[in-house]
Structures are given as C-alpha cells and as structure tokens.
mmCIF file of C-alpha atoms and ligand atoms in Angstrom:
data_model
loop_
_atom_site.group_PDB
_atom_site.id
_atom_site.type_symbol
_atom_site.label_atom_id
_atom_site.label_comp_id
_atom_site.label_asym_id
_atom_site.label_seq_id
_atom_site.Cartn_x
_atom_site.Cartn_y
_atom_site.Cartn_z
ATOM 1 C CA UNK S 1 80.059 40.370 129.955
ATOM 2 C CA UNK S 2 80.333 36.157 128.789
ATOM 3 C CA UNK S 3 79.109 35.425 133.034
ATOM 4 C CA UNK S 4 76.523 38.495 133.156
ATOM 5 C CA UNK S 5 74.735 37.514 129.838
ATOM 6 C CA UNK S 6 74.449 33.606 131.014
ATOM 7 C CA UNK S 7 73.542 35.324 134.529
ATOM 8 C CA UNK S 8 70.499 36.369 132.718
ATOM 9 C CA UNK S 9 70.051 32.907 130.764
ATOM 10 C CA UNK S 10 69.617 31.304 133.945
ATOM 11 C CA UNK S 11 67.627 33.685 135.750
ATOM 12 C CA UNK S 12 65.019 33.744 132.712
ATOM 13 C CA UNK S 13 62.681 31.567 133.868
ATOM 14 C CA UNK S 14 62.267 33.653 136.794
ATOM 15 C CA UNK S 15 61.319 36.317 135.089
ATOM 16 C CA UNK S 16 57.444 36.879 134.632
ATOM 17 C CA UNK S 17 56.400 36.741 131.270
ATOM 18 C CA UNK S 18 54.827 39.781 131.221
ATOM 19 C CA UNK S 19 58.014 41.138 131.274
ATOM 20 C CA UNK S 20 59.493 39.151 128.982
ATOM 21 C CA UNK S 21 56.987 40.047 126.611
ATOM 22 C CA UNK S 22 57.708 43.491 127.126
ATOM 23 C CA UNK S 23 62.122 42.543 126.009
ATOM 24 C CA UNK S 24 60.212 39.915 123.194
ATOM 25 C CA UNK S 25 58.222 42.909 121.881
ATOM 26 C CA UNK S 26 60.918 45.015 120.487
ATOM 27 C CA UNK S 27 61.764 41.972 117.840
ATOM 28 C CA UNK S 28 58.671 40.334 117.508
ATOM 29 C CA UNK S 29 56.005 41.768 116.036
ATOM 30 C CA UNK S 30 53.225 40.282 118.055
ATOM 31 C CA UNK S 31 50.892 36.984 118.338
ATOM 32 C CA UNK S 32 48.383 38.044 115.801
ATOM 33 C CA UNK S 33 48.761 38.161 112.105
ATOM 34 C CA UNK S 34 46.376 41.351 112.191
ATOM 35 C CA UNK S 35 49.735 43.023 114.496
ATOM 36 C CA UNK S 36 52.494 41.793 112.017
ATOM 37 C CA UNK S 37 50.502 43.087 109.081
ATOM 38 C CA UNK S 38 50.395 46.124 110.698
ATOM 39 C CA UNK S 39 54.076 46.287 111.460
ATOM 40 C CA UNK S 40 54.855 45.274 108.048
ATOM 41 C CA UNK S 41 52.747 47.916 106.767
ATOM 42 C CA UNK S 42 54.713 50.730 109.077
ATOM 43 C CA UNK S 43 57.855 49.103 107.278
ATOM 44 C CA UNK S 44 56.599 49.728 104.079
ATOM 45 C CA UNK S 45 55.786 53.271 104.803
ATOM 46 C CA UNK S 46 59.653 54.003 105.986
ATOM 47 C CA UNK S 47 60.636 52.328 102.489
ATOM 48 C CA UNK S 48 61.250 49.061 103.697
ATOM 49 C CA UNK S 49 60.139 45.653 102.644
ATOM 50 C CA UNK S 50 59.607 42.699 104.805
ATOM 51 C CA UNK S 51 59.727 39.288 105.394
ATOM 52 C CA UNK S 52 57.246 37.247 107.225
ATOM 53 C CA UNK S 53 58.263 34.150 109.601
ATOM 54 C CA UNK S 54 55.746 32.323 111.791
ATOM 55 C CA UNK S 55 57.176 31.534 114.881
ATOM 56 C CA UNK S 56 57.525 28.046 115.995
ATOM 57 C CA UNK S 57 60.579 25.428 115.035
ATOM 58 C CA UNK S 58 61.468 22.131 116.282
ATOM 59 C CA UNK S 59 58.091 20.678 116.510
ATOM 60 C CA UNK S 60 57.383 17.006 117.964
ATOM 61 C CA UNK S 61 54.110 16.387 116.567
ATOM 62 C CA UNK S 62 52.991 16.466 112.979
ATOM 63 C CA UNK S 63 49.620 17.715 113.915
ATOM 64 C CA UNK S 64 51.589 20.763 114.853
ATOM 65 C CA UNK S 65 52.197 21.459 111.099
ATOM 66 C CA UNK S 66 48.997 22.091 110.246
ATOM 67 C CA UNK S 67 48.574 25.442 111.744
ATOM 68 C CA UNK S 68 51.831 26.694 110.778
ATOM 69 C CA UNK S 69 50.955 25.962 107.256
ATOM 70 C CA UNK S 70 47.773 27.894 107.316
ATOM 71 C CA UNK S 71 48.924 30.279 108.618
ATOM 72 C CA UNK S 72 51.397 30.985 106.356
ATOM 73 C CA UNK S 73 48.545 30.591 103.607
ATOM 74 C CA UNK S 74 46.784 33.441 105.514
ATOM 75 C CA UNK S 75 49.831 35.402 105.552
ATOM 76 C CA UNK S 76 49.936 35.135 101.742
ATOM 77 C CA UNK S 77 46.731 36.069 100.974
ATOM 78 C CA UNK S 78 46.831 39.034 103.349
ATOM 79 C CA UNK S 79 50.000 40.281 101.785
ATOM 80 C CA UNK S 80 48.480 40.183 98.427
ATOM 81 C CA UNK S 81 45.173 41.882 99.124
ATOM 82 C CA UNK S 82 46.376 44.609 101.074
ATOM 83 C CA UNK S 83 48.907 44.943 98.637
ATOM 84 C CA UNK S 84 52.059 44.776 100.877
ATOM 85 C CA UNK S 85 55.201 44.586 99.847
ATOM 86 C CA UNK S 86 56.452 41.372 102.321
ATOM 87 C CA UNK S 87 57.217 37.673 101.389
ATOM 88 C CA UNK S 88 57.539 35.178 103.823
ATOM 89 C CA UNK S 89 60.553 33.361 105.462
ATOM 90 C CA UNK S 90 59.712 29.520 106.337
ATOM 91 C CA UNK S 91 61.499 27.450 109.052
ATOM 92 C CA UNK S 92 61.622 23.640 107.684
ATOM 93 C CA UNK S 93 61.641 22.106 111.423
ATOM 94 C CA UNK S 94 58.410 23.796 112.087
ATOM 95 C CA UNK S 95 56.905 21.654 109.263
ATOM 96 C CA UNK S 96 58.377 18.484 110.561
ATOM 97 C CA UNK S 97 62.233 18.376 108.558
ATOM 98 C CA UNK S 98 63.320 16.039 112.126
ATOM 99 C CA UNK S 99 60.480 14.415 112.191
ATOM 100 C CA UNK S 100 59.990 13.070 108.504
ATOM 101 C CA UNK S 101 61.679 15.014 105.695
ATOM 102 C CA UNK S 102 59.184 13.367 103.128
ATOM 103 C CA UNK S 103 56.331 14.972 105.569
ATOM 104 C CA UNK S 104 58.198 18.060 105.391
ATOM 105 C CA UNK S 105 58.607 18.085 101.828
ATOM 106 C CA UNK S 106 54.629 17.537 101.457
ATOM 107 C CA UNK S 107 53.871 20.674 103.685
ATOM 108 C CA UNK S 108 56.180 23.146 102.051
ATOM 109 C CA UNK S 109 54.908 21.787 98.809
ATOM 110 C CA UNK S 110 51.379 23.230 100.223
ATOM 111 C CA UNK S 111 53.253 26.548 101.187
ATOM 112 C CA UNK S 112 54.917 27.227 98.275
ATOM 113 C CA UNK S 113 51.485 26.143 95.822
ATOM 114 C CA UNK S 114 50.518 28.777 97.436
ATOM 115 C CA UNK S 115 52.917 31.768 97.200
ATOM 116 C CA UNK S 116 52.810 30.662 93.568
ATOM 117 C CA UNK S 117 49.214 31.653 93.238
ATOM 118 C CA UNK S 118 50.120 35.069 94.957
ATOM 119 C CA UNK S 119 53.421 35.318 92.999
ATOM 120 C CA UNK S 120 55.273 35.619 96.284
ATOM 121 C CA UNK S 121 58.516 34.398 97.287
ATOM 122 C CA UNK S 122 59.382 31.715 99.697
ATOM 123 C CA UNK S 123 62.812 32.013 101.794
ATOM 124 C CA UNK S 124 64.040 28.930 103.504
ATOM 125 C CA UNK S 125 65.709 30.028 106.792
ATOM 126 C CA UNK S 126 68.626 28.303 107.712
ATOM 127 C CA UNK S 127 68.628 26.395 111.008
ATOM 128 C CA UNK S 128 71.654 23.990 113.040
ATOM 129 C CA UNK S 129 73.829 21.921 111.145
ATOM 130 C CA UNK S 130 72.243 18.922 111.883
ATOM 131 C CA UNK S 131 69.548 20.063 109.197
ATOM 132 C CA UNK S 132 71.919 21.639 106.552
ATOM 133 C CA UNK S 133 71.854 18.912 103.738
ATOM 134 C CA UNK S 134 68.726 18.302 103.980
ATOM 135 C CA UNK S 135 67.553 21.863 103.609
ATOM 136 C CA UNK S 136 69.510 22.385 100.955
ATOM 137 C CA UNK S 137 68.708 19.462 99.356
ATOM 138 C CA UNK S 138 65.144 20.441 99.296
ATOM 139 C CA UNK S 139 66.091 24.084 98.261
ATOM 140 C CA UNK S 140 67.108 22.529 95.093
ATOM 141 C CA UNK S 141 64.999 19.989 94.386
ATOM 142 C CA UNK S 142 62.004 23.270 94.931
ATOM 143 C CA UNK S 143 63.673 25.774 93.465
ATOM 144 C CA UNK S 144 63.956 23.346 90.143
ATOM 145 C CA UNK S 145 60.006 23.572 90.467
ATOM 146 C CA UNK S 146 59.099 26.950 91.276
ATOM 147 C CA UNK S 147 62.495 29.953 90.812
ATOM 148 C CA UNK S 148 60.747 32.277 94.229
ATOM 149 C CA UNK S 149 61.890 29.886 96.349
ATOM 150 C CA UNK S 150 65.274 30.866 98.208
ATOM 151 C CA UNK S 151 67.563 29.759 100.414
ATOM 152 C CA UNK S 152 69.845 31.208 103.655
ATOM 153 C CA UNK S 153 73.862 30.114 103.806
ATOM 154 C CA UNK S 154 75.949 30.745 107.257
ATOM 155 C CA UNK S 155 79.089 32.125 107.021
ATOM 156 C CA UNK S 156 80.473 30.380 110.224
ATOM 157 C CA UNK S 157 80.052 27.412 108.750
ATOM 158 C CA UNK S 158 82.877 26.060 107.059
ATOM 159 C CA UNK S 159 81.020 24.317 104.297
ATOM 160 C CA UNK S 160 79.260 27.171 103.162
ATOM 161 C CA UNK S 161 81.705 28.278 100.443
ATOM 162 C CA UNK S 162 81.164 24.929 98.732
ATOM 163 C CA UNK S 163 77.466 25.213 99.375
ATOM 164 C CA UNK S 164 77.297 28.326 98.134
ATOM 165 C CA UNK S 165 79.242 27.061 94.631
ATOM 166 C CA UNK S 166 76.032 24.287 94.626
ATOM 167 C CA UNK S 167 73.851 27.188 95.141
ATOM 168 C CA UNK S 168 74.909 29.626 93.093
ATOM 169 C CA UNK S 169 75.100 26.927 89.899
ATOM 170 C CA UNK S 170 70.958 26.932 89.808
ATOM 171 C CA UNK S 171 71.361 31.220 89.964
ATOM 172 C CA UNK S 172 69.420 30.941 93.735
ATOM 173 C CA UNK S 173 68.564 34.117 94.918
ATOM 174 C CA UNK S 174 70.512 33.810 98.654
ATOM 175 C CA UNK S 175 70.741 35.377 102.187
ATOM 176 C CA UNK S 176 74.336 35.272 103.651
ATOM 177 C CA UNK S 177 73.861 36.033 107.455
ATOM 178 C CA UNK S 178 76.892 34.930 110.351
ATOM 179 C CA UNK S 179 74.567 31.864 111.535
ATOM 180 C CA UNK S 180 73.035 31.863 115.275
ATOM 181 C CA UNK S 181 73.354 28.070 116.523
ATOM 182 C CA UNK S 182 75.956 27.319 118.599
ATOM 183 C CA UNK S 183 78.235 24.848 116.341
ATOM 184 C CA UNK S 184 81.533 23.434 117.330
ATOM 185 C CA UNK S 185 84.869 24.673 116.149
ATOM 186 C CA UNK S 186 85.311 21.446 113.846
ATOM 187 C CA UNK S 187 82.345 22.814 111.546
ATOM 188 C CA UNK S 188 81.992 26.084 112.276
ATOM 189 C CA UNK S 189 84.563 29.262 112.440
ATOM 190 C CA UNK S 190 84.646 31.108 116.113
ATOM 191 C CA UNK S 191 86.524 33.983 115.836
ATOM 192 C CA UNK S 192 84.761 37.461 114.463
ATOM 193 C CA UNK S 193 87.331 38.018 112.326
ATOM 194 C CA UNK S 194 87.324 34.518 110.029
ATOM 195 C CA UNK S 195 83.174 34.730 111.146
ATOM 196 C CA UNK S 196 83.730 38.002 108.586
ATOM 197 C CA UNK S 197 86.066 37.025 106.456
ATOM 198 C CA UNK S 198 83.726 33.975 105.516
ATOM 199 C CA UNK S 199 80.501 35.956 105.272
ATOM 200 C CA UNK S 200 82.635 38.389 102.589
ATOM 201 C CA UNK S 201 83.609 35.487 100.635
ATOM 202 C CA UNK S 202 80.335 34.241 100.637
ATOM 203 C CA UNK S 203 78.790 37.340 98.960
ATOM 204 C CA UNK S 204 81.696 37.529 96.488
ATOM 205 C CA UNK S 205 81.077 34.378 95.192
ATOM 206 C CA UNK S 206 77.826 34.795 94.984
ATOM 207 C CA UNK S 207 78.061 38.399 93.486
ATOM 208 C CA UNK S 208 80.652 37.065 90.333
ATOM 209 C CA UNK S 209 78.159 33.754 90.147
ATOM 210 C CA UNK S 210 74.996 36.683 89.189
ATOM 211 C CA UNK S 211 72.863 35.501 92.037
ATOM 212 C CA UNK S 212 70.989 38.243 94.228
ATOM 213 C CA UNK S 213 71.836 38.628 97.242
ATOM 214 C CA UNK S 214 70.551 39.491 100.858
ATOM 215 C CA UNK S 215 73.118 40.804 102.778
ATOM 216 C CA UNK S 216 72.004 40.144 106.473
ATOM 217 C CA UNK S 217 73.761 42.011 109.011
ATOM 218 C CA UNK S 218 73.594 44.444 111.440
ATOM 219 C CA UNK S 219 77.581 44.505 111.270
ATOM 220 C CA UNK S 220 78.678 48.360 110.613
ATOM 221 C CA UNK S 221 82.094 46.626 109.385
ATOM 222 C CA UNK S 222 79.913 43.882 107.009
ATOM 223 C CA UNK S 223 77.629 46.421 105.846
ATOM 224 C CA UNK S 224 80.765 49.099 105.152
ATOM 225 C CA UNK S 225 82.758 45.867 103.524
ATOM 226 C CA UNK S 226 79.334 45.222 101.581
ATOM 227 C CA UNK S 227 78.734 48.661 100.240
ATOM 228 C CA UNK S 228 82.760 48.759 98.813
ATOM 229 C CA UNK S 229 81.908 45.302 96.870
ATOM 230 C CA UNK S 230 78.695 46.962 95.309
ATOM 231 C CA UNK S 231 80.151 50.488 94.540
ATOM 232 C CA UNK S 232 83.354 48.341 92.764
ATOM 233 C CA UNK S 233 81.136 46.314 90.982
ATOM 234 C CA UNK S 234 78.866 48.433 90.217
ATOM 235 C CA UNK S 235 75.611 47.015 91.614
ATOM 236 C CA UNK S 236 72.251 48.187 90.748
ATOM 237 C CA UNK S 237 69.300 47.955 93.540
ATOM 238 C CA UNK S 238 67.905 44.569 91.082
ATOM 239 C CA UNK S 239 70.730 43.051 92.206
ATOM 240 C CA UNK S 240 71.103 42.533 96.202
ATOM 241 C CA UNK S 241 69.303 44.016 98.868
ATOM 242 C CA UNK S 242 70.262 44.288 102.824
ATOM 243 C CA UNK S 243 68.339 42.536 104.933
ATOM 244 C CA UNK S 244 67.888 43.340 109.031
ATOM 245 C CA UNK S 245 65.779 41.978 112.160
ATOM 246 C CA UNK S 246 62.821 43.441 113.687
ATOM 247 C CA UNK S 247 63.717 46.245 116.672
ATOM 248 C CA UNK S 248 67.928 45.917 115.355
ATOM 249 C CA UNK S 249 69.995 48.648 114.175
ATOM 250 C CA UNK S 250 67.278 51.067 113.203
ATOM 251 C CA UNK S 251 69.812 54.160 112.932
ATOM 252 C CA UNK S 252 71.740 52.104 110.215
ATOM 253 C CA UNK S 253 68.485 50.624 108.609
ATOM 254 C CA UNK S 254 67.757 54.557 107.955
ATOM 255 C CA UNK S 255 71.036 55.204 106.822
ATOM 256 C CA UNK S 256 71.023 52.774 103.975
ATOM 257 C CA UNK S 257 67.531 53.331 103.081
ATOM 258 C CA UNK S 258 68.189 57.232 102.703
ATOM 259 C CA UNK S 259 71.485 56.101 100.466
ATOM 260 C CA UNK S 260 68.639 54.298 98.158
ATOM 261 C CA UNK S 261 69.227 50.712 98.786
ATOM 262 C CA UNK S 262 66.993 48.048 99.044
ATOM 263 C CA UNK S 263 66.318 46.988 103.101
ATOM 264 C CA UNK S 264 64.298 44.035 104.116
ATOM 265 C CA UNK S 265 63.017 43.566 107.630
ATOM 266 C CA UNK S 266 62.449 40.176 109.073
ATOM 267 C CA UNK S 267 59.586 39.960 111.161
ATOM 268 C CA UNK S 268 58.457 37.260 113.154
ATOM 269 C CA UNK S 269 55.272 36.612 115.307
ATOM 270 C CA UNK S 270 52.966 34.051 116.513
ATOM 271 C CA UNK S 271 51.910 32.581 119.573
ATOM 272 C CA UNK S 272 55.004 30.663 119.906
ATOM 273 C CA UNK S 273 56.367 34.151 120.286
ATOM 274 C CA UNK S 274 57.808 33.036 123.949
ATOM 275 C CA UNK S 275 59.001 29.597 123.342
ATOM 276 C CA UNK S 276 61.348 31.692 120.782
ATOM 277 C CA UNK S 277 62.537 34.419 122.579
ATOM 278 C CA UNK S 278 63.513 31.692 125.378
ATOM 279 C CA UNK S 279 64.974 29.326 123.059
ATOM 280 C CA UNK S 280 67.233 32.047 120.973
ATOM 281 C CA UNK S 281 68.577 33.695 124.580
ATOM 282 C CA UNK S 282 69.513 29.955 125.692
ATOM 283 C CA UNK S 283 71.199 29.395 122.476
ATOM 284 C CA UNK S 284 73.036 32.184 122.158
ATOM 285 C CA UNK S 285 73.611 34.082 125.446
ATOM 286 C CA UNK S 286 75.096 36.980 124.021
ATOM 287 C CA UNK S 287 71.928 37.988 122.536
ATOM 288 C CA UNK S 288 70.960 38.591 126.795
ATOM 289 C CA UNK S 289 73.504 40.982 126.058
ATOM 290 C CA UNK S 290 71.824 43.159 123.241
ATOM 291 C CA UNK S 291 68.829 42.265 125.235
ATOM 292 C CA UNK S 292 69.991 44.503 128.984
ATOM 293 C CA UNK S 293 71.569 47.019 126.528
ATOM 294 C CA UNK S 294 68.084 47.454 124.999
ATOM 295 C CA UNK S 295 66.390 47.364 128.379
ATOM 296 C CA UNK S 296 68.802 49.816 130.154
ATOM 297 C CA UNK S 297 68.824 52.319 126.904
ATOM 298 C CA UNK S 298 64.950 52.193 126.975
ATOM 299 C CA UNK S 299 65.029 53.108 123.033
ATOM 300 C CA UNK S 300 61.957 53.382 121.549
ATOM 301 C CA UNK S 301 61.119 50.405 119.196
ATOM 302 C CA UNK S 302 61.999 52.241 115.741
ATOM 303 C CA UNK S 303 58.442 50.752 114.454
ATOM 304 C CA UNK S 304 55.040 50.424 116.058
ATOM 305 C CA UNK S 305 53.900 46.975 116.529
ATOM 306 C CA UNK S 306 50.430 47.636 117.113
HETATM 307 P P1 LIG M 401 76.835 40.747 115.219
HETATM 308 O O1 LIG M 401 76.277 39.606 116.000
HETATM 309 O O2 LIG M 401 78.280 41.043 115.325
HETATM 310 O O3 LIG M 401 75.978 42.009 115.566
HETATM 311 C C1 LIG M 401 76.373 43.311 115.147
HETATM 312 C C2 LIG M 401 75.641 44.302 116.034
HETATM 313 O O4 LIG M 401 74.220 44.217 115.755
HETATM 314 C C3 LIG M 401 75.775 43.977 117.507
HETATM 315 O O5 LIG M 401 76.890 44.583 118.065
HETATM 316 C C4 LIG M 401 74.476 44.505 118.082
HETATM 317 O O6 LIG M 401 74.604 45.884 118.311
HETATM 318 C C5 LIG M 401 73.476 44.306 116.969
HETATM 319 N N1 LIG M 401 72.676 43.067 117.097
HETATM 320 C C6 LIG M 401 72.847 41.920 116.428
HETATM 321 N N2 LIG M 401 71.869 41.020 116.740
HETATM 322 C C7 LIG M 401 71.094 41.632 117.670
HETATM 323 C C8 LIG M 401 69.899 41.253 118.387
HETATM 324 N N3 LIG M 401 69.323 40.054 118.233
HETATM 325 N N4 LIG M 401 69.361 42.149 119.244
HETATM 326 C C9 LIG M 401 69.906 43.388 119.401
HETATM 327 N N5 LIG M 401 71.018 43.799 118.737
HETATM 328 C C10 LIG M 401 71.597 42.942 117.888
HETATM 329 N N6 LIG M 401 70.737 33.025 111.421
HETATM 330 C C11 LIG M 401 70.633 31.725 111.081
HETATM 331 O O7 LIG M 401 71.370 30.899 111.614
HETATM 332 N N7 LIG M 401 69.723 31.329 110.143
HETATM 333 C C12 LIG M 401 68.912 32.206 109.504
HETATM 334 O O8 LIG M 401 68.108 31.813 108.654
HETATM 335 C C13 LIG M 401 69.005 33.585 109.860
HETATM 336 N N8 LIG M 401 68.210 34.512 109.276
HETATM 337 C C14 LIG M 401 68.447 35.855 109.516
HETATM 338 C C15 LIG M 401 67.721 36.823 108.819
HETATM 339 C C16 LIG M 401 68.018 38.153 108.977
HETATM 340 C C17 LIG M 401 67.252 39.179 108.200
HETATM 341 C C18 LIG M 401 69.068 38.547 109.881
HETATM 342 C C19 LIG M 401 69.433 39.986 110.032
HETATM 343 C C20 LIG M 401 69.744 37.604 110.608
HETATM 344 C C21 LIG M 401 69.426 36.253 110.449
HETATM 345 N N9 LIG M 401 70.083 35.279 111.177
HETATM 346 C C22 LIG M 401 69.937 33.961 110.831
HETATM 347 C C23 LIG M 401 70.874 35.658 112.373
HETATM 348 C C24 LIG M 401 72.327 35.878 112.040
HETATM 349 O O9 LIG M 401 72.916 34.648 111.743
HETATM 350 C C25 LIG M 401 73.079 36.516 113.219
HETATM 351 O O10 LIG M 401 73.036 35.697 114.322
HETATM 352 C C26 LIG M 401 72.565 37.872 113.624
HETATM 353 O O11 LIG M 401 72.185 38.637 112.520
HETATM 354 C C27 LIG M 401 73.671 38.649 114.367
HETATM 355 O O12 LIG M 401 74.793 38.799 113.549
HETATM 356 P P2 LIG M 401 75.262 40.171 112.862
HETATM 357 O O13 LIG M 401 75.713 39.858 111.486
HETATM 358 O O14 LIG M 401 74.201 41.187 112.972
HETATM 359 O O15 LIG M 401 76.563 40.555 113.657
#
C-alpha cells in the first residue's frame, strides 16, 4: 500500500486538475464563500455544526495576508446574518507566523476583533512543530484577551501532555486530533498504538482539568475509547463535542449525531483549494490512500457542495 500511495504522490502532477478537483471536491467545499456557506448550511440541516477554514498556509508575502483576513471577516459576517451555526478555524502561517510573528499577531488581532463583534469563536489550527511554541504562545496571550479563542494539541507529539497541562490551566476550550505533519520519531510518536494511547491521555487530562473538548477523529477505536470516557464520567453535550472533516466518515458522523452528541464538521475552501490538496497528499501519502479508496468506491459525497 506504503509504494502504491507514493506511486500516486509522484504521479500527481500529471494528473489534470480537472480531475483533481473532482478527488479535492469531496473535502473541500469549494472556491467561493457563497459554496461553503451553502455546505455549511446542508450541515446544519443534518444536525451538524461547522467550522470554517480558508485555505491557504505557508505564505511568503505579507501582502498575501490581507485577503485571507477579509475573508475571514466576510465569513463572519455571513455566518451571523444567515444565522448559521459555524465558527471559523484560522491557520497562523497563512497570516504570516514564519514570516513575522509580531505581523501575525497584528492580523489575528483583526480576525478575532472581529468574531468578537459577531460573538463567534476563533480556533487556532495546529500546524508542524516548527510553529508549536509560538502558536501556543499566542493562544495564551489571546485567549487572556478574548475566552472564544481556542486552540488544537497533537497527540503524536510528545510534548503535548505538558502542553496540554499549560492549556488546560487558563480552562481553553481544545481540539485533540493525531496531528498530520510528518515529524520525526525524536518529537513525535509513530506507532498507531502510542499515536492512541497519547490522543486518550490527552482528552483525559483535559476532561478532569473541566476544559471542553473536541474530539477529532475519524478513528472507530478513538471515537469507541471516547464515548466510554464520557458515559464514565458522565458528560453532558456542554461539555465536548466530536469534531470530523469534510467528505470523512459520514456513516459514523450519522451514528453519533442520531446517539445525540454534538458533531462539528471542518470545512475548508478557497481558491488555494489546489495548492492544499497537493500539499496535504505530499505530506502525508497515506491520505493518496483514502484518496483511490474514495475514487474506486465512487461514494457519493455525504453533503452537497453546491
Ligand atoms: P486515522 O488516520 O487512523 O483515520 C481513521 C480512518 O478515517 C481511516 O482509516 C480512514 O478510513 C478515515 N480517514 C482519515 N482521514 C481521512 C481523509 N483525509 N480522507 C479519507 N478518509 C480519511 N491535524 C493537525 O495536524 N492540525 C490540525 O489543526 C488538525 N485539525 C483537524 C480538525 C479536524 C476536525 C479533524 C477531523 C482532523 C484535523 N487534523 C489536524 C488532522 C488529524 O491530525 C489527522 O491527520 C486526521 O484526522 C486523520 O486521523 P484520524 O484520527 O482520523 O485517524
């Protein structure tokens, strides 16, 4: 499977885009904001919320910023006239965090003056580990200023248990996902197993700290390990909610809505949408993997996109 899945890595470029928009469209919503309101809106109506996330990371140029950040304004306001029930999920490289973090700082300030006005909620996304500090660094230093503003911890990391005591000490409201960089084995656990183990911790300590959590995973064994810890503690629905990507796992998204919980889809779009579906298949070619299965099963994306 490892040599078919970088087969396809290295045959990407080859392949036309229109195609590859076809693969990208299953988990990304589309270029427009109109098309991710819309799929955000088809959520809703199944009973789940969303989150938004403009694509585009990594970004050389700090006149790049500028769009992102409006468009995330645009997003907000959207959200809050049509009444939607989304909030927004912000990448700190698109606004510049390896270029300048003071820069950075000074754009999500913008972003998050204006989720305050809407009384939305702003999730940080977690990106490699050359960035982790600093993100969480400015997690804290916002969070101090405004409380909707969360924060993402990886469970292959290996100093995500003492982040998450940092984290948990200000009560932040945090997703717990496996991580998707590729990170060496001196920082970051490789095995599923300990990958597991971690990401259990993680929401334990979290769980007896009182923070909420989003439990992101489309891992039947995470999600069965998940629902144990909530049943035994006796969670109510205020208290954590499950969080999955666009066009993953819709027959288990269903399940746990129709058991009542809380299920948040993340849904990206933007006209970086190509630039990201290259860059995530490069950096992780197992995704290729999900991505043939998808292909050769010919499921019908479990929302519509437009
Ligand atoms: P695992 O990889 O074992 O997948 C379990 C099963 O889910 C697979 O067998 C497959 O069937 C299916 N699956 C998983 N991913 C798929 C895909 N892309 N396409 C098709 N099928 C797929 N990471 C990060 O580093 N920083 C972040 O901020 C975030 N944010 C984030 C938000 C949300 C809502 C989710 C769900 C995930 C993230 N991630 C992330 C990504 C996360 O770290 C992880 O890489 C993926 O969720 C895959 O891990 P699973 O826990 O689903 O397990």
């Amino acid at each position: 499977m490892r040599a078919l899945n970088a087969l396809i890595v290295r045959t990407l470029p080859l392949v036309p885009k229109p195609i590859v928009r076809t693969i990208a469209s299953r988990y990304v919503a589309g270029e427009s904001l109109e098309e991710a309101l819309a799929t955000v809106r088809d959520l809703n109506r199944e009973g789940c919320m969303a989150t938004l996330d403009v694509l585009g990371e990594d970004i050389t140029r700090r006149e790049e910023t500028e769009q992102t950040v409006l468009e995330y304004r645009r997003a907000l306001e959207e959200i809050g006239a049509r009444g939607l029930d989304s909030n927004i999920s912000v990448k700190l490289t698109a606004l510049g965090l390896k270029l300048d973090p003071e820069f950075c700082r000074a754009q999500f300030d913008r972003i998050v003056e204006w989720a305050r006005r809407f009384d939305n909620f702003v999730r940080i996304d977690m990106e490699d580990s050359s960035v982790t500090e600093e993100t969480i660094r400015i997690f804290l230093e916002f969070h101090r200023r405004y409380e909707k503003v969360g924060l993402v911890l990886q469970a292959y990391l290996r100093r995500s248990v003492e982040d998450a005591r940092r984290v948990a000490a200000v009560g932040a409201n945090v997703r717990v996902c496996k991580g998707i960089y590729v990170e060496p084995p001196s920082i970051a656990f490789q095995g599923r197993e300990e990958i597991r183990r971690s990401y259990m911790e993680l929401v334990e300590l979290l769980f007896d700290a009182g923070c909420y959590v989003g439990i992101a995973t489309h891992d039947v064994a995470l999600v069965e390990r998940s629902l144990a810890t909530i049943a035994r503690r006796g969670l109510t629905r205020g208290q954590y909610e499950f969080q999955m990507l666009l066009g993953v796992a819709g027959d288990l998204r269903r399940r746990l809505v129709g058991q009542g919980h809380r299920l948040r889809v993340y849904v990206p779009y933007g006209e970086a949408w190509y630039a990201y579906s290259v860059r995530r298949l490069k950096e992780n070619p197992a995704i290729a993997g999900y991505v043939l299965a998808g292909l050769l099963r010919r499921e019908k994306p479990p929302v519509r996109t437009q």
